[in-house]
Tab-separated table of C-alpha atoms and ligand atoms in Angstrom:
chain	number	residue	atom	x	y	z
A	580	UNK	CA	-63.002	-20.161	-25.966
A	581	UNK	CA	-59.740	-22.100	-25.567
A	582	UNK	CA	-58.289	-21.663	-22.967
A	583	UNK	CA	-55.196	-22.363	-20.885
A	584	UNK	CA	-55.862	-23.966	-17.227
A	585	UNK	CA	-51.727	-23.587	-15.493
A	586	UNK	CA	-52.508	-25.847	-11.844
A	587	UNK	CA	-55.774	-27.255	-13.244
A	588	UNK	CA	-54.209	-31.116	-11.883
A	589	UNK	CA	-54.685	-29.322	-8.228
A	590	UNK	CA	-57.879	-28.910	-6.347
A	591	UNK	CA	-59.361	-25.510	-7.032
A	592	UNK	CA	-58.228	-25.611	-10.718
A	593	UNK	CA	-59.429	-29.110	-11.339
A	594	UNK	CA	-63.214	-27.863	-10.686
A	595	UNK	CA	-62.716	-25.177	-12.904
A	596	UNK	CA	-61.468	-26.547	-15.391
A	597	UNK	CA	-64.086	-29.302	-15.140
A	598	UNK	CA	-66.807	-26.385	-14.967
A	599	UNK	CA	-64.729	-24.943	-17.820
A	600	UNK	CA	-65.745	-28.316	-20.096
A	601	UNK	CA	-69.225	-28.146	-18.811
A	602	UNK	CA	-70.104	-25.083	-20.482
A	603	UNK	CA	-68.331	-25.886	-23.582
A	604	UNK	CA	-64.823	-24.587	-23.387
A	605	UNK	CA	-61.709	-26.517	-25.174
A	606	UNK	CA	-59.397	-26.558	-22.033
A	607	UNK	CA	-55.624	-27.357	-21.654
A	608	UNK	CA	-54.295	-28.125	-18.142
A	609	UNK	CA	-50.716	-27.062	-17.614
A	610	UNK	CA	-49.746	-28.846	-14.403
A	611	UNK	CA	-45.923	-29.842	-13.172
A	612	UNK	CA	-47.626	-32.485	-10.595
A	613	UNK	CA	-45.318	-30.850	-7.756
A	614	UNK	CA	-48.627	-30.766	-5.708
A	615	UNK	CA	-51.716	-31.966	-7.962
A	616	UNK	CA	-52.861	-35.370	-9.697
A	617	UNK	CA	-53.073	-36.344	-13.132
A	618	UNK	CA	-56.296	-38.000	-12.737
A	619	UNK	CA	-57.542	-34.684	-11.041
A	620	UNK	CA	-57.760	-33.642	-14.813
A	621	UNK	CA	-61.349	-33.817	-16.289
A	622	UNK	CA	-61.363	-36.059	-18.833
A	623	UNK	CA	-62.685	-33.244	-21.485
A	624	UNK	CA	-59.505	-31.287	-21.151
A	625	UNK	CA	-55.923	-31.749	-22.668
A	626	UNK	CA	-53.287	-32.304	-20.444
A	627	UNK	CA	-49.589	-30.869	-20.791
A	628	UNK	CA	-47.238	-32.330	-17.775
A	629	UNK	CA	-44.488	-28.925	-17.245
A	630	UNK	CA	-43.939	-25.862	-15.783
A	631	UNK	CA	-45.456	-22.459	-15.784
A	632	UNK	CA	-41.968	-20.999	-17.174
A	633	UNK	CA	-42.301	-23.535	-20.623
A	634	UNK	CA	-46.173	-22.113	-21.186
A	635	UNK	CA	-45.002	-20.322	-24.075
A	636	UNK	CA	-45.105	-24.017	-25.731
A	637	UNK	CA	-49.255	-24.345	-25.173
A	638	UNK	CA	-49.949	-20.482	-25.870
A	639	UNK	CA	-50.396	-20.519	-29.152
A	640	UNK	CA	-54.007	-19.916	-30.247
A	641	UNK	CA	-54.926	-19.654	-26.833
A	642	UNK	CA	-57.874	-16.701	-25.856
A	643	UNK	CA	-56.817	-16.694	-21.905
A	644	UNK	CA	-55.240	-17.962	-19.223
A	645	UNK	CA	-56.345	-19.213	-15.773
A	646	UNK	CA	-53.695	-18.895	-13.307
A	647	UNK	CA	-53.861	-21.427	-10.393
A	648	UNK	CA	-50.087	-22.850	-10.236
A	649	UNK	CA	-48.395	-21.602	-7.228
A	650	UNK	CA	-46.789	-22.995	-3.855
A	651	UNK	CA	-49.103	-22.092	-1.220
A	652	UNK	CA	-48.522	-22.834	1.986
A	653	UNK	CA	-47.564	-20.578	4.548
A	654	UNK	CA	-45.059	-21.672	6.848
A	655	UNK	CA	-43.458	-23.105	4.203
A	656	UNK	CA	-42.777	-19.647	2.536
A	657	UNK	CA	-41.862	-18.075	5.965
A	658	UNK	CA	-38.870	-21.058	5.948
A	659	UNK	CA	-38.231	-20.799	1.932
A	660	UNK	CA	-38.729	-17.385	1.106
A	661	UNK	CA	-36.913	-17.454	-2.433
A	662	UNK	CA	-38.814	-20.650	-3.408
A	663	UNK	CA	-41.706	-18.636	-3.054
A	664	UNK	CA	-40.681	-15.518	-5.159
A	665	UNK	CA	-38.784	-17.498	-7.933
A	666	UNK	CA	-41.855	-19.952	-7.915
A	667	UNK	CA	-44.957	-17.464	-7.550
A	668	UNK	CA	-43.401	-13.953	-8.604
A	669	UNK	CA	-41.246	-15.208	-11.349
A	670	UNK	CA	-43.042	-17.817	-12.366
A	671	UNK	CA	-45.598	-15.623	-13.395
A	672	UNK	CA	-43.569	-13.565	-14.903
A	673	UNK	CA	-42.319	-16.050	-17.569
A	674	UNK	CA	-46.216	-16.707	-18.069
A	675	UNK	CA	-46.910	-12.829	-18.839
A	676	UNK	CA	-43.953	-12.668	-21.123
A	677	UNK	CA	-44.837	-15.685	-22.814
A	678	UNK	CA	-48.615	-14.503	-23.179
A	679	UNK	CA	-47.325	-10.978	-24.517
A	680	UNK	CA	-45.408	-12.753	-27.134
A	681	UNK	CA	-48.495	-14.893	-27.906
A	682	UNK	CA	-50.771	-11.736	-28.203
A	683	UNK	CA	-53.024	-13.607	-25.047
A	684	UNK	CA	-54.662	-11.079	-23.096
A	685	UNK	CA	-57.378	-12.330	-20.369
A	686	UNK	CA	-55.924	-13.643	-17.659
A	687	UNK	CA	-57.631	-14.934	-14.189
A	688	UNK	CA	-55.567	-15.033	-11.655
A	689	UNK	CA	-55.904	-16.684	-8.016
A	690	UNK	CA	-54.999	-14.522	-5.291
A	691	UNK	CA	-55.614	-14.189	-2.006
A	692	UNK	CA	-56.928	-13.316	1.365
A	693	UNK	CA	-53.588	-13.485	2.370
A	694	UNK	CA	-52.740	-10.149	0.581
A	695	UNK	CA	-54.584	-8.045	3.064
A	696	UNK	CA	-52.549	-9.658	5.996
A	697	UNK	CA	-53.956	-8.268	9.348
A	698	UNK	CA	-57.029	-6.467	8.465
A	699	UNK	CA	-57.951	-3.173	10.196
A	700	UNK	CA	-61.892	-3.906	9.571
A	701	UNK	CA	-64.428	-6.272	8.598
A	702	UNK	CA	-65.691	-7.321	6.194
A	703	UNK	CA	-62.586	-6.355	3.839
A	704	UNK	CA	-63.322	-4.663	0.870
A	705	UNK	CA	-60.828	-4.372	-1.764
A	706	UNK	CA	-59.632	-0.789	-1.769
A	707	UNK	CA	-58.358	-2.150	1.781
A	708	UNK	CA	-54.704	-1.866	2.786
A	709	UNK	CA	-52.513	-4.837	1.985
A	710	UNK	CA	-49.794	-5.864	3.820
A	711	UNK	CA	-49.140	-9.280	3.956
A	712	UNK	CA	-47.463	-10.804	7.127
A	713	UNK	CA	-46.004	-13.606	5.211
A	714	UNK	CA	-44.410	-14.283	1.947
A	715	UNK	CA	-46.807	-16.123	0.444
A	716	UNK	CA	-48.915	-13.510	0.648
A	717	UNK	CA	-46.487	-10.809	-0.606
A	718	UNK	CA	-45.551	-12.770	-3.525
A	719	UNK	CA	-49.229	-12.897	-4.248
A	720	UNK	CA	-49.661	-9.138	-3.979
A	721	UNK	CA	-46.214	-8.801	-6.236
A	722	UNK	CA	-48.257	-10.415	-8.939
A	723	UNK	CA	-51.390	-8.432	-8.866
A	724	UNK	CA	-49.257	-5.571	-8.642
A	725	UNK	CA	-47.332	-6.864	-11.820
A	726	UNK	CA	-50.701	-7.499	-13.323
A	727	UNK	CA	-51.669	-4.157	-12.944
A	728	UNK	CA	-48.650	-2.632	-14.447
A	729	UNK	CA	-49.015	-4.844	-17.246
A	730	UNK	CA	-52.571	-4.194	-18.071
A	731	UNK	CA	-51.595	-0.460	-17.947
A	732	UNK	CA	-48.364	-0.961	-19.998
A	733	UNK	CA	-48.874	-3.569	-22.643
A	734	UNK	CA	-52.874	-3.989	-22.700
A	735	UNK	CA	-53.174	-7.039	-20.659
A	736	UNK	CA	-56.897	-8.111	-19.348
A	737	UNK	CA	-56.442	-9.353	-16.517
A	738	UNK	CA	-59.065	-10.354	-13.285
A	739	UNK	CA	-57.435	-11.126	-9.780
A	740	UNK	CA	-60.052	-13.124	-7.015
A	741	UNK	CA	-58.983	-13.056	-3.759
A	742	UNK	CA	-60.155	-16.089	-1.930
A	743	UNK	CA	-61.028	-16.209	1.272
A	744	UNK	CA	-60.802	-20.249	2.689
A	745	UNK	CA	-61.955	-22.248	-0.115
A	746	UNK	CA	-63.590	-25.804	0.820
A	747	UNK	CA	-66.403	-28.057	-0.552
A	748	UNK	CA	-66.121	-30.889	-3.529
A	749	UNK	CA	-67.214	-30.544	-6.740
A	750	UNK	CA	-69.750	-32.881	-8.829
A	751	UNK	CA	-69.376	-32.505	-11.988
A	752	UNK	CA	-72.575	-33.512	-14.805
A	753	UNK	CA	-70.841	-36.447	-15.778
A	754	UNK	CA	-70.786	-37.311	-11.688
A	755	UNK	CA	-66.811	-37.106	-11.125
A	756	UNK	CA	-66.323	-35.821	-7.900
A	757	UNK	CA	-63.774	-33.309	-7.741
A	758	UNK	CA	-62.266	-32.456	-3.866
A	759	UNK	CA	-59.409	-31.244	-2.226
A	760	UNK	CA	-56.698	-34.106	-1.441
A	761	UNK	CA	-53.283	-31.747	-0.811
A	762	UNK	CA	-50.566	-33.792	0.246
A	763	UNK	CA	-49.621	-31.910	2.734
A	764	UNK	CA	-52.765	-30.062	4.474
A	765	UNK	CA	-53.265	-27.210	6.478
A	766	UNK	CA	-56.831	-26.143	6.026
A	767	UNK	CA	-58.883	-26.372	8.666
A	768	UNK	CA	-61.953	-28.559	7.021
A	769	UNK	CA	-60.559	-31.500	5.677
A	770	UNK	CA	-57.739	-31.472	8.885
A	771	UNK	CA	-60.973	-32.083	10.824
A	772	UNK	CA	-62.496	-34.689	8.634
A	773	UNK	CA	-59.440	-36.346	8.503
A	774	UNK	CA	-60.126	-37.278	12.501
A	775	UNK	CA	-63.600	-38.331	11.795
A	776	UNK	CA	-62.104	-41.107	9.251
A	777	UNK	CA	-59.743	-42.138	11.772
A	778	UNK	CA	-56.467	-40.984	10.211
A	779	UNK	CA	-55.956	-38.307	12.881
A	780	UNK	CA	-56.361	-38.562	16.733
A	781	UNK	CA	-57.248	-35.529	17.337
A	782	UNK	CA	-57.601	-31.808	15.948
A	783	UNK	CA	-55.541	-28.625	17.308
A	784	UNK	CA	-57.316	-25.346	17.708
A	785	UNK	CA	-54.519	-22.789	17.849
A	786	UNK	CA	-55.519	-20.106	20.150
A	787	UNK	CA	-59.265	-19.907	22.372
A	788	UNK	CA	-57.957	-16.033	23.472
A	789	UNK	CA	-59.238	-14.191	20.450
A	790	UNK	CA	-61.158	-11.301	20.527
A	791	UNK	CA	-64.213	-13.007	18.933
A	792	UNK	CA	-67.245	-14.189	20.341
A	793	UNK	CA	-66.213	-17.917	21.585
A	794	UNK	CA	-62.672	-16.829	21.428
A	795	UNK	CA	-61.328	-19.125	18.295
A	796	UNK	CA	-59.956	-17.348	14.804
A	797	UNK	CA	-63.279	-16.461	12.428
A	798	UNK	CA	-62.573	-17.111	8.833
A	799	UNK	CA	-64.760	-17.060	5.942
A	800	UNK	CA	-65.272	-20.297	4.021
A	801	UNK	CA	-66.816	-19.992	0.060
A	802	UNK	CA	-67.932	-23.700	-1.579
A	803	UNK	CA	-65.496	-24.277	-4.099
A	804	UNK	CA	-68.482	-24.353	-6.734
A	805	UNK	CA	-69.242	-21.278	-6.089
A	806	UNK	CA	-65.556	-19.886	-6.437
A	807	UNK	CA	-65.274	-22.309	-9.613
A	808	UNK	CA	-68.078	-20.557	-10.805
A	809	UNK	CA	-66.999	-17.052	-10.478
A	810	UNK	CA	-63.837	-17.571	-12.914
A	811	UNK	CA	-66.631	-17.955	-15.722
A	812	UNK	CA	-67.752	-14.923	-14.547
A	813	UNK	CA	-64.698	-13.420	-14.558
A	814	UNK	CA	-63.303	-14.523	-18.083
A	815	UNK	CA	-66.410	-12.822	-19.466
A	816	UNK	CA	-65.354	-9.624	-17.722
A	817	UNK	CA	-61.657	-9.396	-18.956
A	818	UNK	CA	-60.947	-5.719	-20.260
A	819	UNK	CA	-57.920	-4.790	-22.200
A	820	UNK	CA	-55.998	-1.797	-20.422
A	821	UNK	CA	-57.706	-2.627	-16.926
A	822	UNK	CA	-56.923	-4.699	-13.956
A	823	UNK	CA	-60.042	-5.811	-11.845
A	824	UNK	CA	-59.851	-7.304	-8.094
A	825	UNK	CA	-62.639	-8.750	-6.666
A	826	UNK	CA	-62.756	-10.862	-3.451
A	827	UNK	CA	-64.143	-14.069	-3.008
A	828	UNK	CA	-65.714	-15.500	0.399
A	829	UNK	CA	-69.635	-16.484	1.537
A	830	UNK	CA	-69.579	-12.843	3.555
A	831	UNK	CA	-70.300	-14.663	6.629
A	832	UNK	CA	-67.476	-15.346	9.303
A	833	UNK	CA	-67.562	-18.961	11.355
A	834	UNK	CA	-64.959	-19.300	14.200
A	835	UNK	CA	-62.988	-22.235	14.451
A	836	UNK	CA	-65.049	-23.919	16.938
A	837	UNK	CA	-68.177	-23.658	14.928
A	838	UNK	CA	-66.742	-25.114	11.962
A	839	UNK	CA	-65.639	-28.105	14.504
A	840	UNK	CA	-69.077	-28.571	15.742
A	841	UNK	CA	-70.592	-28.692	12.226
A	842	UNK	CA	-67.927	-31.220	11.659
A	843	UNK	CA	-69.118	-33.408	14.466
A	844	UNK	CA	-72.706	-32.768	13.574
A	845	UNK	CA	-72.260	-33.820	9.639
A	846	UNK	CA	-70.119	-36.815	10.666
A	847	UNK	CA	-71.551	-38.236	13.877
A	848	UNK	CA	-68.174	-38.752	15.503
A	849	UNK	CA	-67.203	-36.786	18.717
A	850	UNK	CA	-63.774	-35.469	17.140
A	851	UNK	CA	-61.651	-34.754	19.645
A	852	UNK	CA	-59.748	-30.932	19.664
A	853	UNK	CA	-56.932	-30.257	21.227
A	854	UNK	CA	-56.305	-26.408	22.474
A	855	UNK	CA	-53.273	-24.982	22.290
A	856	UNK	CA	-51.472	-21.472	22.015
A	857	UNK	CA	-52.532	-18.945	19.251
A	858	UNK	CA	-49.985	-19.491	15.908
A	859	UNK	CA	-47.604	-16.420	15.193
A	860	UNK	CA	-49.603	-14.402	11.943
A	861	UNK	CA	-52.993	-15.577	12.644
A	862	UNK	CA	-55.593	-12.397	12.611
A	863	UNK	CA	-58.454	-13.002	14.779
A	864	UNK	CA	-61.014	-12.237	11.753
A	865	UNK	CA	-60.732	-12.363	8.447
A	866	UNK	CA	-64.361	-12.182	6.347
A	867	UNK	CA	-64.508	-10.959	2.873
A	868	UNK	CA	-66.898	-8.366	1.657
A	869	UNK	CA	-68.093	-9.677	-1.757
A	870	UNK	CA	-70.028	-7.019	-2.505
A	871	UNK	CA	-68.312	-5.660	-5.957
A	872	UNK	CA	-68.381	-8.788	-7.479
A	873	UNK	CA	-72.018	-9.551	-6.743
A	874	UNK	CA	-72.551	-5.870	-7.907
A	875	UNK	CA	-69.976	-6.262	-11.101
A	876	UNK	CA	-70.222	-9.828	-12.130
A	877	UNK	CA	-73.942	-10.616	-11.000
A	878	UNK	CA	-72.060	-13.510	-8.579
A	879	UNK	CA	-73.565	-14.769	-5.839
A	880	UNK	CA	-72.911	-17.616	-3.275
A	881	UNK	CA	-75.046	-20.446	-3.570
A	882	UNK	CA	-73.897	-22.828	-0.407
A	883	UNK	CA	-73.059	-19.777	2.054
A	884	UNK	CA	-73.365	-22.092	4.490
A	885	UNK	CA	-70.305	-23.746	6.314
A	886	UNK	CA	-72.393	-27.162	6.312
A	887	UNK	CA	-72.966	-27.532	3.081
A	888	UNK	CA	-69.499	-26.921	2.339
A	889	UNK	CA	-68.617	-30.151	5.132
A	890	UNK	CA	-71.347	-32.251	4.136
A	891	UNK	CA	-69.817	-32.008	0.213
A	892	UNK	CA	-66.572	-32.342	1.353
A	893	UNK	CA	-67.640	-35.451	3.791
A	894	UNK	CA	-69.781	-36.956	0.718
A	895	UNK	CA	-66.624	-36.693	-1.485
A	896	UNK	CA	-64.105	-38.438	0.898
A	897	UNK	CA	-63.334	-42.646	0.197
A	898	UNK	CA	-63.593	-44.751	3.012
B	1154	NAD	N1	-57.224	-23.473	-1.367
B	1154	NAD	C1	-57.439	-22.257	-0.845
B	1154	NAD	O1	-58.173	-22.113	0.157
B	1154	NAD	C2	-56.816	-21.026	-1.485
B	1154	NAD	C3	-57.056	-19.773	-0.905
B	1154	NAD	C4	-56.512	-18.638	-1.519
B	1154	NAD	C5	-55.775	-18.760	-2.681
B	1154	NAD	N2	-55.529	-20.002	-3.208
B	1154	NAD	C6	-54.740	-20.090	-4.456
B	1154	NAD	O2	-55.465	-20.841	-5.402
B	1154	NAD	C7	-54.586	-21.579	-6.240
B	1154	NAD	C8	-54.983	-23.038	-6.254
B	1154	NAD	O3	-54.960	-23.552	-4.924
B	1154	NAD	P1	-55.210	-25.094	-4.644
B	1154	NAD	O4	-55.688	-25.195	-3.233
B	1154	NAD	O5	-56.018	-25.675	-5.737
B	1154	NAD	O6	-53.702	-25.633	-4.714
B	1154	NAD	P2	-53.132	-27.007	-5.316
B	1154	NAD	O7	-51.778	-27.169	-4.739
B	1154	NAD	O8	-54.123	-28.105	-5.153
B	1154	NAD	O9	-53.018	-26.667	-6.877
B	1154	NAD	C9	-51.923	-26.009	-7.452
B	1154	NAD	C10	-51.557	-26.763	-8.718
B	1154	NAD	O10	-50.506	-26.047	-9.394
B	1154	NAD	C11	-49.511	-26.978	-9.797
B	1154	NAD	N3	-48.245	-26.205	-9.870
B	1154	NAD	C12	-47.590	-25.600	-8.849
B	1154	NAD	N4	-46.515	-24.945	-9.315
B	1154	NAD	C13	-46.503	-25.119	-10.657
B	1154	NAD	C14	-45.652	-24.659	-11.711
B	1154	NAD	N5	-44.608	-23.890	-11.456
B	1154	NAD	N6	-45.935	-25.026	-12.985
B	1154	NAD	C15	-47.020	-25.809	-13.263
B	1154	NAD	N7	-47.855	-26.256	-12.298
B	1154	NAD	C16	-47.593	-25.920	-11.017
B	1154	NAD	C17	-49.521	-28.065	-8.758
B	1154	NAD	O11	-49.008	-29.300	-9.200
B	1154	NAD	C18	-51.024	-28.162	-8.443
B	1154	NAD	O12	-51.685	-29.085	-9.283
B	1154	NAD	C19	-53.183	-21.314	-5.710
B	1154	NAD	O13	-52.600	-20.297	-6.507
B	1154	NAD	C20	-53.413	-20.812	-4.288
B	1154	NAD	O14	-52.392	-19.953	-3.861
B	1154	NAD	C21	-56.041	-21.123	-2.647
């Protein structure tokens, strides 16, 4: 197919697009660099520096889109809420009018845990409530509620994935390592393999007072080949008139200081954490229940666990 890769410079859309190549794909990346790298894209794809909003230039001839551009970090959308909608909401608007006019139908797009905000149970399934606490998370929603009104209006095929906390590094056939490098970083993963290298003193676990079994937040962390591989999946399973949601996560929930531990295990240094008070919008658990898109899709994890996701993304670091 050919298709269109919007954020493939950043981390998650650089793997797919590399997996994307792999399997035979013609892939163009249509990055504005506001957060990814040029050399990020795999050398088997096209690359287009500009926005989401000029897409309409690259459409043409396209058979679908994969939708990674966004801003994404939290507490920067709880400061700048408008960036966020103008960015994320109407971003992606210009992309679905621009698709329309292209006659482009299949669309994958990246949402989010984040949708689902504090979750009554675990694991989360989809048909869930959503109510995001933040407005990166209800811009997200805005767009998979967009998408759905689209696919019921005008025909659109689009697939949403909801990640849960993506981590890992990617190698690719050719042996390019793909792996996350945001400039400014708030997962928890490579914050703590940062202090193993020696560029942070120390790592801060917000919060030891949860109700959860050693008292730190439990999130659910998928290998970012195994989320890269889904979108495959998920291209094959675009259906005019119908708007699929699937989440994405390993189904199993580690707790902050576990995912420390394993950090100190794969990297032999003692890693200092620092505790502190619990962050304002943090839910104690959050674990996906990927059970529709195993069912659906045929998916299936293959590095559920948490240390082969830090082992990858310790193999991938330079030092
Ligand atoms: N990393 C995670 O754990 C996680 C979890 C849930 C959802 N997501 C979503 O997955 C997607 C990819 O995340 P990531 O971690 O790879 O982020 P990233 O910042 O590494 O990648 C985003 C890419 O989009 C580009 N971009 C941003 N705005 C753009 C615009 N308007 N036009 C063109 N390009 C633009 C950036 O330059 C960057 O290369 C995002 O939509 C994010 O919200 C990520």
């Amino acid at each position: 197919m050919k298709l269109l890769v919007t954020g493939g410079a950043g981390y998650i859309g650089s793997v797919v697009a590399a997996q994307l190549t792999e399997a035979g794909h013609e892939v163009t990346v249509l990055d504005d660099l506001s957060t990814g790298h040029a050399d990020a894209v795999p050398s088997g794809a096209r690359f287009v520096q500009g926005s989401i909003t000029d897409a309409a230039a690259v459409l043409e001839g396209m058979d679908g889109v994969l939708h990674f551009a966004a801003k994404s970090l939290v507490g920067e959308s709880v400061e700048r809420p408008g960036l966020y909608w103008a960015h994320n909401l109407g971003g992606t608007l210009a992309l679905l009018d621009a698709m329309r006019t292209a006659g482009v139908g299949r669309i994958v797009f990246s949402s989010t845990a984040a949708t689902y905000g504090e979750p009554e149970r675990s694991p989360i399934v989809e048909t869930d409530p959503t109510r995001p606490t933040n407005p990166y998370g209800a811009s997200k929603l805005a767009v998979d509620t967009a998408l759905t009104a689209f696919a019921g209006m005008y025909g659109l095929a689009p697939v949403s994935l909801r990640y849960f906390n993506v981590g890992g590094a990617y190698t690719a056939a050719d042996g390019r390592v793909y792996r996350e490098r945001h400039t400014v970083e708030t997962h928890l993963i490579p914050n703590v393999l940062a202090v193993a290298l020696g560029q942070r003193e120390s790592v801060n676990v917000f919060g030891t007072d949860y109700p959860t079994p050693d008292g730190t937040c439990v999130r659910d962390y998928i290998h970012v080949s195994d989320l890269a591989r889904a979108h495959l999946l998920a291209l094959d399973a675009c259906t005019p008139g119908e708007h699929k949601v699937y989440n994405l996560g390993s189904g199993t929930g580690f707790s902050v200081q576990e995912v420390v531990s394993v950090c100190r295990e794969v990297t032999g240094h003692p890693i200092p954490a620092v505790v502190g008070g619990r962050r304002a919008g943090d839910p104690a658990v959050l674990v996906a229940s990927s059970e529709k898109i195993q069912r659906e899709l045929g998916w299936k994890p293959e590095h559920p666990e948490v240390r082969d996701i830090v082992a990858d993304a310790w193999a991938a670091l330079p030092r």
